[in-house]
PDB file of C-alpha atoms in Angstrom:
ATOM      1  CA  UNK A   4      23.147  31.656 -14.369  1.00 42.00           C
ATOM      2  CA  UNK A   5      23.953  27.718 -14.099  1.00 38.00           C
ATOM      3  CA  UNK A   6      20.641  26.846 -12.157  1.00 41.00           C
ATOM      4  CA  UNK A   7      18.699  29.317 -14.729  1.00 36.00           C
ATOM      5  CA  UNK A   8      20.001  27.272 -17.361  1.00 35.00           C
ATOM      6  CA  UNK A   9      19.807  24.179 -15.844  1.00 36.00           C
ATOM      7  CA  UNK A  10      15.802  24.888 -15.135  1.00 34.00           C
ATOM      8  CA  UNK A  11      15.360  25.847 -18.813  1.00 37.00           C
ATOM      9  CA  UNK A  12      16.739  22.982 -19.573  1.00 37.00           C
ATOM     10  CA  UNK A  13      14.371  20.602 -17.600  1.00 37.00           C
ATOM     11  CA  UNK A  14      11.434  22.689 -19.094  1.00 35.00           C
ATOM     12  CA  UNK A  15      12.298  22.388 -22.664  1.00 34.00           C
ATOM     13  CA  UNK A  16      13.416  18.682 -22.137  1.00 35.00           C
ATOM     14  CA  UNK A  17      16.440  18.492 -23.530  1.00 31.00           C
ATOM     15  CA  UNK A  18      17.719  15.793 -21.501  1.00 34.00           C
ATOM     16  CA  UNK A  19      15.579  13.016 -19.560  1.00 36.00           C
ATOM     17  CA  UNK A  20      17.218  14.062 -15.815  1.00 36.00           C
ATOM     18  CA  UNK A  21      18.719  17.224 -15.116  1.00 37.00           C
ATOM     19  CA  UNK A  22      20.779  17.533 -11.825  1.00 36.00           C
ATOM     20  CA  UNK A  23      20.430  20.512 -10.080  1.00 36.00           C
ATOM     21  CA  UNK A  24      21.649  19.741  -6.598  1.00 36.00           C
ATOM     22  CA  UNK A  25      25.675  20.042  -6.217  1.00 32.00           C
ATOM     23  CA  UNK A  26      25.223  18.186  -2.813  1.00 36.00           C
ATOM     24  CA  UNK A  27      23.745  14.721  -3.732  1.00 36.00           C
ATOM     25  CA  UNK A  28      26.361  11.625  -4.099  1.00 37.00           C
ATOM     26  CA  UNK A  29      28.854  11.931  -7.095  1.00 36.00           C
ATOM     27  CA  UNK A  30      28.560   7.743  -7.005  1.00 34.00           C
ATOM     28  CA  UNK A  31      24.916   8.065  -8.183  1.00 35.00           C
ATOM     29  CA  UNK A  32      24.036   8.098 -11.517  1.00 38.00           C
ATOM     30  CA  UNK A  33      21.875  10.915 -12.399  1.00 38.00           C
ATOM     31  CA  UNK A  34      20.832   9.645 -16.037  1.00 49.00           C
ATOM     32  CA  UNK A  35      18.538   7.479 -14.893  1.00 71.00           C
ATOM     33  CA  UNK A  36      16.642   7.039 -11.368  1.00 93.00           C
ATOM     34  CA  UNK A  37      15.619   3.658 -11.521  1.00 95.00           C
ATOM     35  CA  UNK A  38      17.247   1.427 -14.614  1.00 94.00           C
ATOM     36  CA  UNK A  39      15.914  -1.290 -16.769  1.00 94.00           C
ATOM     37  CA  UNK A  40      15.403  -4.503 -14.906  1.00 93.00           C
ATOM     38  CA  UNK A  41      16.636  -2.487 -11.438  1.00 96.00           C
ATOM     39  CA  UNK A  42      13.641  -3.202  -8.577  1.00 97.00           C
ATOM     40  CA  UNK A  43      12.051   0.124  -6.665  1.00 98.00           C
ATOM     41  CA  UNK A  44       9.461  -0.253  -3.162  1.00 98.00           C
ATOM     42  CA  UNK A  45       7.590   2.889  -3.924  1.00 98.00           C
ATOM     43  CA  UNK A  46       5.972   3.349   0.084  1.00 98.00           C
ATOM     44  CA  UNK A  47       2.561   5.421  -0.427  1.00 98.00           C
ATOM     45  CA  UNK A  48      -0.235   6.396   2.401  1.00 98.00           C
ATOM     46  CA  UNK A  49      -2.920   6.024   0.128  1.00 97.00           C
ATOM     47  CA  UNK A  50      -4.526   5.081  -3.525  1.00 98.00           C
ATOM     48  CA  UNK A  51      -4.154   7.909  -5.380  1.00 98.00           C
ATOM     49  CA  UNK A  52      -0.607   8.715  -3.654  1.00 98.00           C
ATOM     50  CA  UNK A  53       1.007   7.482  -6.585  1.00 98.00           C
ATOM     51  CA  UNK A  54      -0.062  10.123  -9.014  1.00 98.00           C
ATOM     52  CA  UNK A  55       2.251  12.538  -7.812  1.00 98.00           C
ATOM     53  CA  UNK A  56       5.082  10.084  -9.788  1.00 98.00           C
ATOM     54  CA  UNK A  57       2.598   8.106 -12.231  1.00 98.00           C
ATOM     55  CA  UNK A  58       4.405   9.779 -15.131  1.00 97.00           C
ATOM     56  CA  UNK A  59       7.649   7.965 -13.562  1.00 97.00           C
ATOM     57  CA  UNK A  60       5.994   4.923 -12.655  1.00 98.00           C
ATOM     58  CA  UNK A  61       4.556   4.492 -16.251  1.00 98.00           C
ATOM     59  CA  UNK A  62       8.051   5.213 -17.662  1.00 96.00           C
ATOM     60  CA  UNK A  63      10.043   2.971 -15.483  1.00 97.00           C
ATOM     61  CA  UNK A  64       7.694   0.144 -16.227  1.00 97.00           C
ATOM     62  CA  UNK A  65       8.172   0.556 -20.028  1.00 97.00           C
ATOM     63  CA  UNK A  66      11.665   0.158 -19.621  1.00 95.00           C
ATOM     64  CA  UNK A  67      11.757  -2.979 -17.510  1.00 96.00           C
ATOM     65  CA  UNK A  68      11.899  -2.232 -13.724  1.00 97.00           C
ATOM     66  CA  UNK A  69       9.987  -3.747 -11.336  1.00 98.00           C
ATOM     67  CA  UNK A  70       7.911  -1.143  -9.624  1.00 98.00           C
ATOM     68  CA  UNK A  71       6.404  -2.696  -6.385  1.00 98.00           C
ATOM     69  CA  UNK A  72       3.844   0.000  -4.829  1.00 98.00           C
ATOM     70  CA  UNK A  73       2.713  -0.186  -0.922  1.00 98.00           C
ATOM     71  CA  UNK A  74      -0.233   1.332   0.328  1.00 98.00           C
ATOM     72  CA  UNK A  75       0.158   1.897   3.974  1.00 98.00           C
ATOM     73  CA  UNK A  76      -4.218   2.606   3.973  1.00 98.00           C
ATOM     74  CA  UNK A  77      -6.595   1.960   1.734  1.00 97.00           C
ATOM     75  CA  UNK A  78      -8.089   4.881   3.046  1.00 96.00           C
ATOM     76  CA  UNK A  79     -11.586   4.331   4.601  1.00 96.00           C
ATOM     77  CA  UNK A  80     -11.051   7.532   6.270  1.00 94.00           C
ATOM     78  CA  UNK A  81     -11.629   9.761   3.584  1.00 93.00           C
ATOM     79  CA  UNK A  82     -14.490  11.458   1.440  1.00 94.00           C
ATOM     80  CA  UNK A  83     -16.180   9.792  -1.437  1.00 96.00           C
ATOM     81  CA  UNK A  84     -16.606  11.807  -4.508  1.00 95.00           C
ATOM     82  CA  UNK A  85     -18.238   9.967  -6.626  1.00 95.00           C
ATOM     83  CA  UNK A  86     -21.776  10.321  -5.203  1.00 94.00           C
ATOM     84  CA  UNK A  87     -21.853   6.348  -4.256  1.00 95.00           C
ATOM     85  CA  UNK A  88     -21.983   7.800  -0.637  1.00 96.00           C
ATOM     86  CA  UNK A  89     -19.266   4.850  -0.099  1.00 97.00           C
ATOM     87  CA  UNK A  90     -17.699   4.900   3.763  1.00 96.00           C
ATOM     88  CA  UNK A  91     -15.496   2.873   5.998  1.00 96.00           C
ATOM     89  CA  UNK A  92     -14.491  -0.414   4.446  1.00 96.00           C
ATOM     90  CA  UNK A  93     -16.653  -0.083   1.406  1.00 97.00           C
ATOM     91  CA  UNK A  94     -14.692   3.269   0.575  1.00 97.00           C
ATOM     92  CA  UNK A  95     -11.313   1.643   1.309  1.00 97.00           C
ATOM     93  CA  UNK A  96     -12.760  -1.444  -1.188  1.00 98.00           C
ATOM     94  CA  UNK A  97     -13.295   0.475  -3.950  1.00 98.00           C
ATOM     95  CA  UNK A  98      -9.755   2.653  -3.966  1.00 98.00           C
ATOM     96  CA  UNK A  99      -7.961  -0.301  -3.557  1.00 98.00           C
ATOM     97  CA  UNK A 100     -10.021  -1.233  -7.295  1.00 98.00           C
ATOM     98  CA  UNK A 101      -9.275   2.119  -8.309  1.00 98.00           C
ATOM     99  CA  UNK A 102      -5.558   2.107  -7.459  1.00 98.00           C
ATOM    100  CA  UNK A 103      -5.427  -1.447  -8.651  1.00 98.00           C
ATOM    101  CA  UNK A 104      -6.860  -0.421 -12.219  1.00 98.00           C
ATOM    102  CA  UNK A 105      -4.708   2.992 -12.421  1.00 98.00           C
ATOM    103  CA  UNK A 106      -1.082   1.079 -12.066  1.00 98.00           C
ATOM    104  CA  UNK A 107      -2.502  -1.289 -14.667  1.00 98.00           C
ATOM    105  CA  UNK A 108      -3.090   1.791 -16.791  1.00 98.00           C
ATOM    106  CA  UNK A 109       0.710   3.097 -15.942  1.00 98.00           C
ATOM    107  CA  UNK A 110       1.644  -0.768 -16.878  1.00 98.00           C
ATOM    108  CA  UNK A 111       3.150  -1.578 -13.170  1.00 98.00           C
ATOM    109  CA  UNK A 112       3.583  -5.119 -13.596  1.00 96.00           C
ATOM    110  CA  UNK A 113       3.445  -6.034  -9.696  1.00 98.00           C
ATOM    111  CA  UNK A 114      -0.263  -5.661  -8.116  1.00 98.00           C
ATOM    112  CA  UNK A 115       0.062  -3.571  -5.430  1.00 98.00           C
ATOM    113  CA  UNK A 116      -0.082  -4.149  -1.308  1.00 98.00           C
ATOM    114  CA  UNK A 117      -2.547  -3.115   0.563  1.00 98.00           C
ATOM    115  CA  UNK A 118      -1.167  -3.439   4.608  1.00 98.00           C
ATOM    116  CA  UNK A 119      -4.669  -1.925   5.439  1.00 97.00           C
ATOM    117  CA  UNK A 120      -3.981   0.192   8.543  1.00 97.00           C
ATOM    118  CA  UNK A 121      -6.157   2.559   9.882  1.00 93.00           C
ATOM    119  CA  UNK A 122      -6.421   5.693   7.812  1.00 87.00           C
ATOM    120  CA  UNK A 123      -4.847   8.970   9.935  1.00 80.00           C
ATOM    121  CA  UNK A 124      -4.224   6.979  13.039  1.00 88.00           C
ATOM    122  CA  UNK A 125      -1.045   5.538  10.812  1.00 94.00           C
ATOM    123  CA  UNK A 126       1.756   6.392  13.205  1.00 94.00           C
ATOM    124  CA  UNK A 127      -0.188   3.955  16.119  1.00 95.00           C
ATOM    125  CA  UNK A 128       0.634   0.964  13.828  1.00 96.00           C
ATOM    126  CA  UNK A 129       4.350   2.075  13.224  1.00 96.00           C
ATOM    127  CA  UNK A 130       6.033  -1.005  14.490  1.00 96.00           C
ATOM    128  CA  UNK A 131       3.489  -3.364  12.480  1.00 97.00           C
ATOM    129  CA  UNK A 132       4.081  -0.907   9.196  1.00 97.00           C
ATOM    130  CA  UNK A 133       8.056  -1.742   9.565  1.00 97.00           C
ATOM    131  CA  UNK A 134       8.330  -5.334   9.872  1.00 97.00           C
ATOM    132  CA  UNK A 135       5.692  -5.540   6.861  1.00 97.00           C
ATOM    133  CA  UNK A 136       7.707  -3.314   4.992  1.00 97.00           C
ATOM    134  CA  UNK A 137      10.470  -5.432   5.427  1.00 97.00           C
ATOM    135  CA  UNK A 138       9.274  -8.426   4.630  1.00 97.00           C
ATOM    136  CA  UNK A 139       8.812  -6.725   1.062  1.00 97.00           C
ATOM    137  CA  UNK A 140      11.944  -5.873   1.009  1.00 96.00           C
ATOM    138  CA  UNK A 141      13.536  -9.394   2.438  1.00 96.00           C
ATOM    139  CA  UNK A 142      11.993 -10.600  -0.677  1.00 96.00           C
ATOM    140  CA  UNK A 143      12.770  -8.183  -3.492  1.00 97.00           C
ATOM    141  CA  UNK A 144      15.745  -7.009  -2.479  1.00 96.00           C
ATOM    142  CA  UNK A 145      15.148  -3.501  -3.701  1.00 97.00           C
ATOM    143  CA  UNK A 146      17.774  -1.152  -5.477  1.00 96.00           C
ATOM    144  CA  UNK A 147      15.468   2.007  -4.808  1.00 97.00           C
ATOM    145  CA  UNK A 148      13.633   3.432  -1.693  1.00 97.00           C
ATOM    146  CA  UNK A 149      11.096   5.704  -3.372  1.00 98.00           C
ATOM    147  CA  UNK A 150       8.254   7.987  -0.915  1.00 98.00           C
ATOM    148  CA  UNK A 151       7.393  11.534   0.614  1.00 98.00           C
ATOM    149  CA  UNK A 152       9.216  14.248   1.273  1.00 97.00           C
ATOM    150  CA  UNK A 153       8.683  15.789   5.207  1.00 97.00           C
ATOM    151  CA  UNK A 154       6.112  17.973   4.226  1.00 97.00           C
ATOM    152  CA  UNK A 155       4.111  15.766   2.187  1.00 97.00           C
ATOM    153  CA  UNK A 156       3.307  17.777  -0.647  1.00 97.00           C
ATOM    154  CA  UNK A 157      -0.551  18.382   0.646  1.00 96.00           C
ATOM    155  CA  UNK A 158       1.108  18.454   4.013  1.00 95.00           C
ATOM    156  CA  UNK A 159      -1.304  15.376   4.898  1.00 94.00           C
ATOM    157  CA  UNK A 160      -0.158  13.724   8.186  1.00 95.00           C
ATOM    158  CA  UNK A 161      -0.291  10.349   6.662  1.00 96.00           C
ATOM    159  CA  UNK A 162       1.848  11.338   4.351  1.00 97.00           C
ATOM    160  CA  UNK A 163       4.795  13.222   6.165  1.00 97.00           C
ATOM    161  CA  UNK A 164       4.265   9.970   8.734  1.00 97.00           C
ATOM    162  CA  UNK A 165       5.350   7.776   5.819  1.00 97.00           C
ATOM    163  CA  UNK A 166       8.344   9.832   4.778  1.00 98.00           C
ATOM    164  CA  UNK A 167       9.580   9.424   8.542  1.00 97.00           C
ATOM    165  CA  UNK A 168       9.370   5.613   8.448  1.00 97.00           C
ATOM    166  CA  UNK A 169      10.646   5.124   4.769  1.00 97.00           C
ATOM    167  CA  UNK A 170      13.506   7.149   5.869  1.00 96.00           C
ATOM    168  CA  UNK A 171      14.169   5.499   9.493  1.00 96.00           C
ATOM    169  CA  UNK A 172      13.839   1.901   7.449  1.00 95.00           C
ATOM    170  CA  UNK A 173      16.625   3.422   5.007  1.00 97.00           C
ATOM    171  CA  UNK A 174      19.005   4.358   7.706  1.00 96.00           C
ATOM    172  CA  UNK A 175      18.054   1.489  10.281  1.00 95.00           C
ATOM    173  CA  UNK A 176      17.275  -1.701   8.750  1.00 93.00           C
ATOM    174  CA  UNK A 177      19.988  -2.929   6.036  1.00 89.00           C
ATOM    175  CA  UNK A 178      17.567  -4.881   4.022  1.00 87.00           C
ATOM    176  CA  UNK A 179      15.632  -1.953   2.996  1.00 91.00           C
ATOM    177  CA  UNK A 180      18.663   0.952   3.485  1.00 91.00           C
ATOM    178  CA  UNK A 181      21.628   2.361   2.789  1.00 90.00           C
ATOM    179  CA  UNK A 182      23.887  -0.499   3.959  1.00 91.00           C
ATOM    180  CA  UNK A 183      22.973  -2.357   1.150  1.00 92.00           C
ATOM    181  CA  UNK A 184      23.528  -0.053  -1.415  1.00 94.00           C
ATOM    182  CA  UNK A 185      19.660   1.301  -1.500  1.00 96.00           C
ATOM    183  CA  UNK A 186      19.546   4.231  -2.629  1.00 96.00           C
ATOM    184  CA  UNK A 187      16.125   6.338  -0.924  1.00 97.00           C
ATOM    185  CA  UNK A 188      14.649   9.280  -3.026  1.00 97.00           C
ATOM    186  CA  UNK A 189      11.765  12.011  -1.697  1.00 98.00           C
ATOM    187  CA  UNK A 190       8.942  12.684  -4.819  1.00 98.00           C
ATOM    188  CA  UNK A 191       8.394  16.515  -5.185  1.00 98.00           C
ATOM    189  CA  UNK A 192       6.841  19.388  -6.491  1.00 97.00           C
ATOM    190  CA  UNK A 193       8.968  21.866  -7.341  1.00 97.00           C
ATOM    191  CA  UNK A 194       8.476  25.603  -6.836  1.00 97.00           C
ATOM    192  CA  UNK A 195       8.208  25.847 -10.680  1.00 96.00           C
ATOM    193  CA  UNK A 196       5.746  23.222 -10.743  1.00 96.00           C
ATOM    194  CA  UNK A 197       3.564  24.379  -7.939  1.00 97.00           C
ATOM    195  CA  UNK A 198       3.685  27.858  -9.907  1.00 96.00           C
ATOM    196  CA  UNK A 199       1.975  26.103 -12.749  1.00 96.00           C
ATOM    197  CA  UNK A 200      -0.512  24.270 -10.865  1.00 96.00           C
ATOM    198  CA  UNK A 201      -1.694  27.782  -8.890  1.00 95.00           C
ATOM    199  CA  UNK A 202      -2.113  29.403 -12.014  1.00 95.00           C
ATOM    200  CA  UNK A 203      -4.313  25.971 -13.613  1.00 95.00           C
ATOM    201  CA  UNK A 204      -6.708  25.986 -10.500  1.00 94.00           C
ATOM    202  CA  UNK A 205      -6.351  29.717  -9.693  1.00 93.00           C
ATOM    203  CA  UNK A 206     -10.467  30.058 -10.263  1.00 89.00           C
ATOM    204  CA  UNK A 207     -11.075  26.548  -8.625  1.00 90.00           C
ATOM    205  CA  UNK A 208     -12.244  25.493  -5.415  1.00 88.00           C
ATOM    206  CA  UNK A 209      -8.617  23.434  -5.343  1.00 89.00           C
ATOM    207  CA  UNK A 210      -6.460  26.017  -5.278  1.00 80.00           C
ATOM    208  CA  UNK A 211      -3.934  24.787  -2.180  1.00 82.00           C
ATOM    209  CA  UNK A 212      -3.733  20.918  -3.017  1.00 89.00           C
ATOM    210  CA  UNK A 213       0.131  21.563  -3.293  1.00 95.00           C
ATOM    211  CA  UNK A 214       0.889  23.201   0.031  1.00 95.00           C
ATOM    212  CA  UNK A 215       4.596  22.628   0.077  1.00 97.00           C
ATOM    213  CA  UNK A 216       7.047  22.360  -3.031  1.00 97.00           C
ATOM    214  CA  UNK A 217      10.918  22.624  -2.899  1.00 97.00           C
ATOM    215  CA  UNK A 218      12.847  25.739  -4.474  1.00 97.00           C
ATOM    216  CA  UNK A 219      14.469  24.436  -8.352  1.00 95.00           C
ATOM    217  CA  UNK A 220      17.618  24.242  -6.929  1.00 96.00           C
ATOM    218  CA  UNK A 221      17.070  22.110  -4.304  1.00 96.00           C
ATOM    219  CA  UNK A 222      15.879  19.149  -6.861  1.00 96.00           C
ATOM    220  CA  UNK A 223      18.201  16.595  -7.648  1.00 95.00           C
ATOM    221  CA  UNK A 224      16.640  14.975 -10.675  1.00 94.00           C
ATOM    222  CA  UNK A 225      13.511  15.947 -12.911  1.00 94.00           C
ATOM    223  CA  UNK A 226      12.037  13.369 -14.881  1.00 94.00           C
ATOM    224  CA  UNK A 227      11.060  14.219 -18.525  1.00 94.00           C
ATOM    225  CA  UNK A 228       7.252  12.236 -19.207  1.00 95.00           C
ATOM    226  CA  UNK A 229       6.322  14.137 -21.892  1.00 95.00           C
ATOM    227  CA  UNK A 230       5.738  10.963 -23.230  1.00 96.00           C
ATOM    228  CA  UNK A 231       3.717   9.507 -20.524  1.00 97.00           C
ATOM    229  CA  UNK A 232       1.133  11.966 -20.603  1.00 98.00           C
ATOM    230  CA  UNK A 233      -1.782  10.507 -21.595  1.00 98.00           C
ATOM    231  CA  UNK A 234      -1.072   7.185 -18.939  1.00 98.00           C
ATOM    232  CA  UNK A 235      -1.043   9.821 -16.218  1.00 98.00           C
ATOM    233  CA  UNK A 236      -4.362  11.147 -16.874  1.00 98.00           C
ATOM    234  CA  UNK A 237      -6.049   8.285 -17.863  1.00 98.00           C
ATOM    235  CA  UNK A 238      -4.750   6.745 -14.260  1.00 98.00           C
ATOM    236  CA  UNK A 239      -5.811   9.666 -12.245  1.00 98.00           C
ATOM    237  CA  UNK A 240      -9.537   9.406 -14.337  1.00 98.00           C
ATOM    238  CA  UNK A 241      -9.566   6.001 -12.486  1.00 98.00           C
ATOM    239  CA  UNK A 242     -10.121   7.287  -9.102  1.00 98.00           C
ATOM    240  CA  UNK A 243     -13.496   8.087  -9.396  1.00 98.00           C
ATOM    241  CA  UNK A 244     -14.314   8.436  -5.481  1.00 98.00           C
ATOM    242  CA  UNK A 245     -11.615  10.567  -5.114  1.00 97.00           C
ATOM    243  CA  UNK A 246     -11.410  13.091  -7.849  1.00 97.00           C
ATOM    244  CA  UNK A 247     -14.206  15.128  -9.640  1.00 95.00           C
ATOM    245  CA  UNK A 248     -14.890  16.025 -13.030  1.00 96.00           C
ATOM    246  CA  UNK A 249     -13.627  19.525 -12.412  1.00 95.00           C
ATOM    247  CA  UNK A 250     -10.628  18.123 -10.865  1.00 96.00           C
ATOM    248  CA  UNK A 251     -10.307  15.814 -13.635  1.00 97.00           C
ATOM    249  CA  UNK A 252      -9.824  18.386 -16.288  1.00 97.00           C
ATOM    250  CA  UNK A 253      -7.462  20.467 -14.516  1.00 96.00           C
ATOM    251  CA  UNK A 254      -5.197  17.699 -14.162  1.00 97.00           C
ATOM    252  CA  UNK A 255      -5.335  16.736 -17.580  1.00 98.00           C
ATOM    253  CA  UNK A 256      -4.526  20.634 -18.334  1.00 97.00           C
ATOM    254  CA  UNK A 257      -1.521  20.255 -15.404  1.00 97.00           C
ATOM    255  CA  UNK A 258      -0.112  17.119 -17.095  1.00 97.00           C
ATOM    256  CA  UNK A 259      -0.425  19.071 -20.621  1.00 96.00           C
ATOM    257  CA  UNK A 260       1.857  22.151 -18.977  1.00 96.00           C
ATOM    258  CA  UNK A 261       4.082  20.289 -16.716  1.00 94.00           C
ATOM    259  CA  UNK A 262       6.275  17.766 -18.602  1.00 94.00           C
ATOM    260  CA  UNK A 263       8.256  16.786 -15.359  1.00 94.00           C
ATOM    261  CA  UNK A 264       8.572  14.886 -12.169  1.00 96.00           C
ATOM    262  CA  UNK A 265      10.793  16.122  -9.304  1.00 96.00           C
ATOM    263  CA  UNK A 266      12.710  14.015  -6.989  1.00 97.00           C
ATOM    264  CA  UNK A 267      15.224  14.308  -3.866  1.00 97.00           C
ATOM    265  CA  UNK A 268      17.813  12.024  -3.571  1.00 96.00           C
ATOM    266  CA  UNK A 269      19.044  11.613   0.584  1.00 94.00           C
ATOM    267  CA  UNK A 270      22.310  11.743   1.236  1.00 83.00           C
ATOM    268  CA  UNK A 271      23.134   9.133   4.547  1.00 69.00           C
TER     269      UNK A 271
END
């Protein structure tokens, strides 16, 4: 009965986090993820990674934190939907405009970096990918470790490889972990979530995007941006290469139906 009402809350957002997870720190502060003027290293495999959180990364900027985003690729590797017939370094060009304009539209104050490793070969360049990472986080001295869960949500090997060095950086490396106080958080879907977006794209050629998504009670904090709605879909309209029309508008009717985002926080 408490997680049923605890879910019901998060739907109806009452409250902007809900805690649903009796196993995460009692030290952490579950009203807020990241607080005004507090500084989050968001670690991402590729543009258009960030749209899984945008609604978080559009409200956290509007309150005053400094949002820095990393882009292990820039992700040459991929397809290019937008019927430029754009490949290689021309592709990986044109999302790193794309994911440059879209945190603009979320109002991320830091541009983003682009490390520029080779798209899917990611876990060859894993020593490279840390001391970069650190670097960022010698300088910024970060609050908040923000990236993947294991599975990815897509289950994209790029992206489980970045949860696997976000959390290794986190546990290793005290600029970037938990010796300083960082605290490291997974972005989700939950199953709730995932329920909404089968039912959206049900009649769709994108039915599976979401391949893996975490049972409600094994969320520790939902985000309510209700209020962010419009941001998000106006940032995901950006990527043009990578999303089409038709994927376009079922987003827009996702973002319309699912008023949350869904995070893990790690316990050491």
């Amino acid at each position: 009965m408490r997680n049923l009402i605890i879910f019901a809350a998060s739907l109806l957002c009452v409250v902007t986090y809900c805690r649903a997870n009796d196993s995460i720190d009692d030290s952490i502060d579950t009203v807020q993820l990241v607080k005004p003027q507090q500084t989050a290293v968001i670690i991402l495999a590729h543009p258009d990674d960030e749209n899984w959180l945008s609604g978080s990364l559009a409200l956290w900027s509007e309150q005053g934190s400094k949002l820095q985003v990393i882009y292990a690729s820039s992700g040459g590797a991929g397809k290019d939907r937008s019927g430029q017939n754009l490949r290689g370094i021309q592709l990986a060009t044109q999302r790193e405009k794309e994911s440059i304009n879209a945190l603009k539209v979320l109002g991320v104050s830091l541009p983003p970096i682009f490390l520029r490793f080779d798209d899917k070969e990611l876990e060859t360049f894993q020593q490279k990918l840390t001391n970069k990472i650190l670097a960022v986080c010698h300088q910024l001295k970060p609050q908040h470790l923000i990236s993947f869960d294991s599975k990815g949500i897509t289950g994209h090997k790029d992206h489980q490889f970045v949860h696997q060095l976000t959390n290794r950086l986190w546990r290793d490396k005290p600029s970037c972990g938990v010796a300083s106080g960082v605290i490291l958080s997974n972005f989700v879907v939950s199953k709730s979530r995932a329920s909404i977006a089968a039912q959206i794209s049900a009649n769709s050629q994108y039915k599976k995007i979401i391949r893996h998504s975490l049972s409600d009670d094994q969320i520790s904090l939902s985000v309510d941006i209700s209020q962010q709605a419009a941001k998000r879909i106006a940032a995901f309209n950006v990527y043009k290469t990578q999303f089409s029309p038709e994927l376009q508008s079922l987003w827009a009717r996702f973002v319309q139906h699912s008023a949350a985002e869904d995070f893990v926080i790690i316990d050491y």
